[in-house]
PDB file of C-alpha atoms in Angstrom:
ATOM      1  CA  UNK A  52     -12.806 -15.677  -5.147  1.00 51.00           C
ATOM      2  CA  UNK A  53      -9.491 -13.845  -5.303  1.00 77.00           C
ATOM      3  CA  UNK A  54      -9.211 -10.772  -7.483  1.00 90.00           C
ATOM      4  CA  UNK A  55      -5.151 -10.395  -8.746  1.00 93.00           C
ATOM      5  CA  UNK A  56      -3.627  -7.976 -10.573  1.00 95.00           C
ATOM      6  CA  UNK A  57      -0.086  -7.591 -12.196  1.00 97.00           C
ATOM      7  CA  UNK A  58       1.291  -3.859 -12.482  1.00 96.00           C
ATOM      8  CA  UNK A  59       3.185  -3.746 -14.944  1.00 96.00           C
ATOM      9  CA  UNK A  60       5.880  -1.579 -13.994  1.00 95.00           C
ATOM     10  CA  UNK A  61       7.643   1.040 -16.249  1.00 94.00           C
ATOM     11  CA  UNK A  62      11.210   0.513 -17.415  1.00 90.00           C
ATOM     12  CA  UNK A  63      13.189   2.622 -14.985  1.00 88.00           C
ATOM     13  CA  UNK A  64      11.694   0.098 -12.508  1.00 91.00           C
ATOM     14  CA  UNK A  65      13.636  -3.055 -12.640  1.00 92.00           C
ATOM     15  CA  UNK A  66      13.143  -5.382  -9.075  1.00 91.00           C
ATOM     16  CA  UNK A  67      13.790  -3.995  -5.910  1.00 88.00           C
ATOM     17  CA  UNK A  68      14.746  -0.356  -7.265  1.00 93.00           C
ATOM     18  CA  UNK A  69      14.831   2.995  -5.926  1.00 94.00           C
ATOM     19  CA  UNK A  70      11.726   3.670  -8.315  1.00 94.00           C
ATOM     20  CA  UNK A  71      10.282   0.353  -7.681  1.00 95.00           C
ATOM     21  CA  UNK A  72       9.839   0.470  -3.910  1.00 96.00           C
ATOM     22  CA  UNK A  73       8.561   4.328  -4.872  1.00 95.00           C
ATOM     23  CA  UNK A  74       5.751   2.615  -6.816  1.00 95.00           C
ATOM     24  CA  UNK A  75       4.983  -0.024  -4.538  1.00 97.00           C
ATOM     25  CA  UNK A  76       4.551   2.416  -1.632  1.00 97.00           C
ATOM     26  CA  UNK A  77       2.314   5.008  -3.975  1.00 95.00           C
ATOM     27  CA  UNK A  78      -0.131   1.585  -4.569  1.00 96.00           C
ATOM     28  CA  UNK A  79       0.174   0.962  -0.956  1.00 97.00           C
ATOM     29  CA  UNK A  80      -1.182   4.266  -0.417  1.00 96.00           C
ATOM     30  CA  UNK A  81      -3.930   3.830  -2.711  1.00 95.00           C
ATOM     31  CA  UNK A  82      -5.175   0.607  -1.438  1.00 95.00           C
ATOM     32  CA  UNK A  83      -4.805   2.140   2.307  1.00 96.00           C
ATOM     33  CA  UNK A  84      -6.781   5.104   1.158  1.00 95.00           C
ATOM     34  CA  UNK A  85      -9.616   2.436  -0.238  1.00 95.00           C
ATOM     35  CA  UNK A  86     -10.470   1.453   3.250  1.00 95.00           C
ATOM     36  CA  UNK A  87      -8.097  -2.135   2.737  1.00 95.00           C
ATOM     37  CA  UNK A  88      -6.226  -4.089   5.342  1.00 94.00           C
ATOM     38  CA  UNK A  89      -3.390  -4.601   3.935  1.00 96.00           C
ATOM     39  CA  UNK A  90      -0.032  -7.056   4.455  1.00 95.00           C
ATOM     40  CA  UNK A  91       3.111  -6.127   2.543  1.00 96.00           C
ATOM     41  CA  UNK A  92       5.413  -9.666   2.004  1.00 95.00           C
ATOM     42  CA  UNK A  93       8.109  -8.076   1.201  1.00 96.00           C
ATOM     43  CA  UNK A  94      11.600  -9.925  -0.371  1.00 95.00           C
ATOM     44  CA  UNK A  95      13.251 -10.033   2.820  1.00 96.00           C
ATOM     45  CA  UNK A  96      13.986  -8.129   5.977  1.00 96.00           C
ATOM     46  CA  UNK A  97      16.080  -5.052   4.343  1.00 96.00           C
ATOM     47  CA  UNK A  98      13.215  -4.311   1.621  1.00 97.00           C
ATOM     48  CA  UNK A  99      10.344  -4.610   4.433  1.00 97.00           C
ATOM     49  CA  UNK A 100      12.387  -2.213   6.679  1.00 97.00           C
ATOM     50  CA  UNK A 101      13.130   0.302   3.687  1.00 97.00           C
ATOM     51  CA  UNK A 102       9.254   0.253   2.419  1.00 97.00           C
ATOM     52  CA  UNK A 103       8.477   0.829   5.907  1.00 97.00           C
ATOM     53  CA  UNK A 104      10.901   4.231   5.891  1.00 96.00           C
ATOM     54  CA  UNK A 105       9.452   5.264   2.658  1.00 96.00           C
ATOM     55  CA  UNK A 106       6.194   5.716   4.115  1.00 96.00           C
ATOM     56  CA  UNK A 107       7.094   7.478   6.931  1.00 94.00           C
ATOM     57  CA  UNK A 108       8.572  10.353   4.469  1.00 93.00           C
ATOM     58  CA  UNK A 109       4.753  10.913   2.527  1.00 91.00           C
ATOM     59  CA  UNK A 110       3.165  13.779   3.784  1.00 89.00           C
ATOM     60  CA  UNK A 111       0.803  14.255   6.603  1.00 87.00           C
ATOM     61  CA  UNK A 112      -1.890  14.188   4.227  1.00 87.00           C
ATOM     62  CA  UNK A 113      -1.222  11.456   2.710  1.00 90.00           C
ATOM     63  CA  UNK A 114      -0.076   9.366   5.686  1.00 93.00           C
ATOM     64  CA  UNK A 115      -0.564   5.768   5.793  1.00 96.00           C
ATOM     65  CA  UNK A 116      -0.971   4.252   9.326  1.00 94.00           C
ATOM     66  CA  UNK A 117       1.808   0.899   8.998  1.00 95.00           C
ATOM     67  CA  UNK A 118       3.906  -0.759  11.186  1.00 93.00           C
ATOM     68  CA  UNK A 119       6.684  -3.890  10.647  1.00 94.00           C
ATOM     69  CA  UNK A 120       5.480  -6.860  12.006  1.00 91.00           C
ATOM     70  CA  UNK A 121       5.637  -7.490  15.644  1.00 85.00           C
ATOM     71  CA  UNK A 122       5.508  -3.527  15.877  1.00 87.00           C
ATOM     72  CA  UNK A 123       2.568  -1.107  16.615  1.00 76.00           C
ATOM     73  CA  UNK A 124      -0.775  -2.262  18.195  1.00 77.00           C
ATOM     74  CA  UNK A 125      -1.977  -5.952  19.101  1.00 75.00           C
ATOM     75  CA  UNK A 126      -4.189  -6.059  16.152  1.00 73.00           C
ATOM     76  CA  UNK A 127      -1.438  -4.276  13.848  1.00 75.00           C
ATOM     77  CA  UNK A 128      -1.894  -1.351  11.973  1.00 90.00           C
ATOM     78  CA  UNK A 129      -4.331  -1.182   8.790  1.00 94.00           C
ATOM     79  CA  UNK A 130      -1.364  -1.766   6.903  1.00 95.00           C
ATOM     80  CA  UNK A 131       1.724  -4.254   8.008  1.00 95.00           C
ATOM     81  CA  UNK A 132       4.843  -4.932   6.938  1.00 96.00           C
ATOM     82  CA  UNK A 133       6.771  -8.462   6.982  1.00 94.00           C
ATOM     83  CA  UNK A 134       8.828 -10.754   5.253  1.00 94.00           C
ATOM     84  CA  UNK A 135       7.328 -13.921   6.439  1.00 90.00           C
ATOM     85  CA  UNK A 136       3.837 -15.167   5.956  1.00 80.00           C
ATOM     86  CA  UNK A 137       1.132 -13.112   7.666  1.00 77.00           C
ATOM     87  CA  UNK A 138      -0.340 -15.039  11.003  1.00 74.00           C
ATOM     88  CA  UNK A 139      -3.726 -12.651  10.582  1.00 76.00           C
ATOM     89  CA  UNK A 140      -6.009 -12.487   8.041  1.00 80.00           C
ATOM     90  CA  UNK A 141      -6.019  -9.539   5.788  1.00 89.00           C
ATOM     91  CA  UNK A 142      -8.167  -8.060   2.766  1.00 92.00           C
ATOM     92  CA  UNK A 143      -5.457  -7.549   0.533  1.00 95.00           C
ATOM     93  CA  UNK A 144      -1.527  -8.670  -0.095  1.00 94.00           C
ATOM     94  CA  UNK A 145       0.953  -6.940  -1.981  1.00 96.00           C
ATOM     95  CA  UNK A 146       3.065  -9.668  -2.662  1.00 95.00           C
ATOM     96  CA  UNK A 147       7.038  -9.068  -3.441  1.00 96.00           C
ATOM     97  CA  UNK A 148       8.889 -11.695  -3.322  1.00 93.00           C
ATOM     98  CA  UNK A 149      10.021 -13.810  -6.137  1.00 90.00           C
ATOM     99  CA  UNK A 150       7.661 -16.798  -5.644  1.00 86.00           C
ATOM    100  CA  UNK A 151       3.494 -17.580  -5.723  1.00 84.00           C
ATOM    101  CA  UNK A 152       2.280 -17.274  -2.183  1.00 75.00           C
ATOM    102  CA  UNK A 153       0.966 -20.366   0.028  1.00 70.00           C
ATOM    103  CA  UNK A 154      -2.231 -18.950   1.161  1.00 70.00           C
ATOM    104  CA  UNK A 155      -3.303 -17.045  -1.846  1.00 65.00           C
ATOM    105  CA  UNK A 156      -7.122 -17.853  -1.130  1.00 71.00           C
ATOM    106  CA  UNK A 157      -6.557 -16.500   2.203  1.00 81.00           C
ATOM    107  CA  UNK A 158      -6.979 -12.540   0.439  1.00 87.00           C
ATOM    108  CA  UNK A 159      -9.508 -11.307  -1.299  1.00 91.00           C
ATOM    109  CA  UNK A 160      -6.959  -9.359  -3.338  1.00 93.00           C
ATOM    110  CA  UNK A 161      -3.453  -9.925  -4.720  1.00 93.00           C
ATOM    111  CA  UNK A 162      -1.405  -7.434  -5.835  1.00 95.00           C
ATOM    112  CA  UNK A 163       1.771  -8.430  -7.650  1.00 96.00           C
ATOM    113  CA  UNK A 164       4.400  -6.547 -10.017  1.00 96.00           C
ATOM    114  CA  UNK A 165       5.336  -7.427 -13.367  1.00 96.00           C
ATOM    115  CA  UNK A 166       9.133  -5.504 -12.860  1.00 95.00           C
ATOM    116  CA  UNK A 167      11.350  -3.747 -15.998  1.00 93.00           C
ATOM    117  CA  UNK A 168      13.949  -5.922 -15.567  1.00 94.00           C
ATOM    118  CA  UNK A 169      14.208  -9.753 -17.514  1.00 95.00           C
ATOM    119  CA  UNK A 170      14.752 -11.623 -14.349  1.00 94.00           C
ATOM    120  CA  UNK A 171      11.687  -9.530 -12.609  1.00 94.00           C
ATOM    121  CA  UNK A 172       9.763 -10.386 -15.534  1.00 95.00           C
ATOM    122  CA  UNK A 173      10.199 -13.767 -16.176  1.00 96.00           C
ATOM    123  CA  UNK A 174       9.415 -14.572 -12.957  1.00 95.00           C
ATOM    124  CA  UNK A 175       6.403 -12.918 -12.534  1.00 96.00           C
ATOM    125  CA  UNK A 176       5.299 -14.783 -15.810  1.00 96.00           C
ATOM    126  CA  UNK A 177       5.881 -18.324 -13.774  1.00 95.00           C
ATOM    127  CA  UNK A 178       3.584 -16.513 -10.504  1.00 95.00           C
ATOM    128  CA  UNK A 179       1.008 -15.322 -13.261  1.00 95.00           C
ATOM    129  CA  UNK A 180       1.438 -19.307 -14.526  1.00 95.00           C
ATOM    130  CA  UNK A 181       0.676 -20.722 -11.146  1.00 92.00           C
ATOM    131  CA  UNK A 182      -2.149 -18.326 -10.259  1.00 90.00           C
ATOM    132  CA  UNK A 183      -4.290 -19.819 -13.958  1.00 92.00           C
ATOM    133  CA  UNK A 184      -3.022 -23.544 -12.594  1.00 91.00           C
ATOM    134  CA  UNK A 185      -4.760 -22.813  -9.321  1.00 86.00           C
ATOM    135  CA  UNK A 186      -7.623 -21.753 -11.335  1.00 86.00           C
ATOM    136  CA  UNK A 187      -7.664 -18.283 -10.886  1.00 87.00           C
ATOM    137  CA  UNK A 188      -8.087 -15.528 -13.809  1.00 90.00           C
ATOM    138  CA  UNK A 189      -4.839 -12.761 -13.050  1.00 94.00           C
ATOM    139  CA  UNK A 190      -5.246  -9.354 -14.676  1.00 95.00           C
ATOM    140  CA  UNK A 191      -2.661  -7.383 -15.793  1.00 95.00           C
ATOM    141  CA  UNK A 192      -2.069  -2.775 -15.694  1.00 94.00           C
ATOM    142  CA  UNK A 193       0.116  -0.902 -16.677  1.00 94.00           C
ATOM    143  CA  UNK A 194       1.443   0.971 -13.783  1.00 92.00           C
ATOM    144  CA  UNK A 195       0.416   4.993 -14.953  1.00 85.00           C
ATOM    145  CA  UNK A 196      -0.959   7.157 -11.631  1.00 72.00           C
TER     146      UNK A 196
END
């Protein structure tokens, strides 16, 4: 059984965003910090390589051991980076692109965004459409840490 949830973002965070990847990488954090494997599909090569950047800059407290695909150790880091479809399993996605993943009972968690802007959020409307066809129940939060 997959668990999804929708953040819904706040309005200065319309898709793909300075303050958008901000928030993405804070609920990266949190997740890592849970004890999750995670996999980041990111949009496309650019955004994977900038998320990746962002988390080098948190503090060493707050670190986050990630890597880009094809980067790091055999097994990857606890949390990986890509823009393609993941090749191993992992606990939890944080899904980014635009459309519903394949192999969405491969997780046992989906995380998706709900962005500021109309585009952003009409089309997370049609993933949040596809996950109830596929007989799933998504659940929707305000972003607020």
């Amino acid at each position: 059984m997959n668990a999804i949830k929708f953040y819904i973002m706040p309005e200065q965070a319309e898709s793909g965003s300075e303050r958008f990847l901000d928030i993405v990488c804070e609920i990266i954090a949190r997740h890592y910090h849970l004890g999750e494997r995670i996999f980041v599909l990111a949009a496309d090569r650019s955004q994977a390589e900038s998320l990746d950047e962002r988390l080098w800059q948190f503090d060493a407290d707050e670190f986050v051991a990630h890597n880009l695909v094809g980067e790091g150790p055999k097994s990857g880091a606890p949390v990986e980076i890509g823009w393609e479809s993941p090749r191993e399993r992992r606990t939890t996605l944080i899904h980014l692109k635009d459309d519903v993943v394949n192999e969405s009972g491969r997780y046992q968690k989906i995380i998706d965004f709900v962005p500021a802007d109309e585009l952003g959020k009409q089309q997370a409307r049609e993933r949040y459409k596809v996950y109830r066809r596929l007989g799933l129940t998504p659940e929707t939060e305000p972003y607020n840490f």
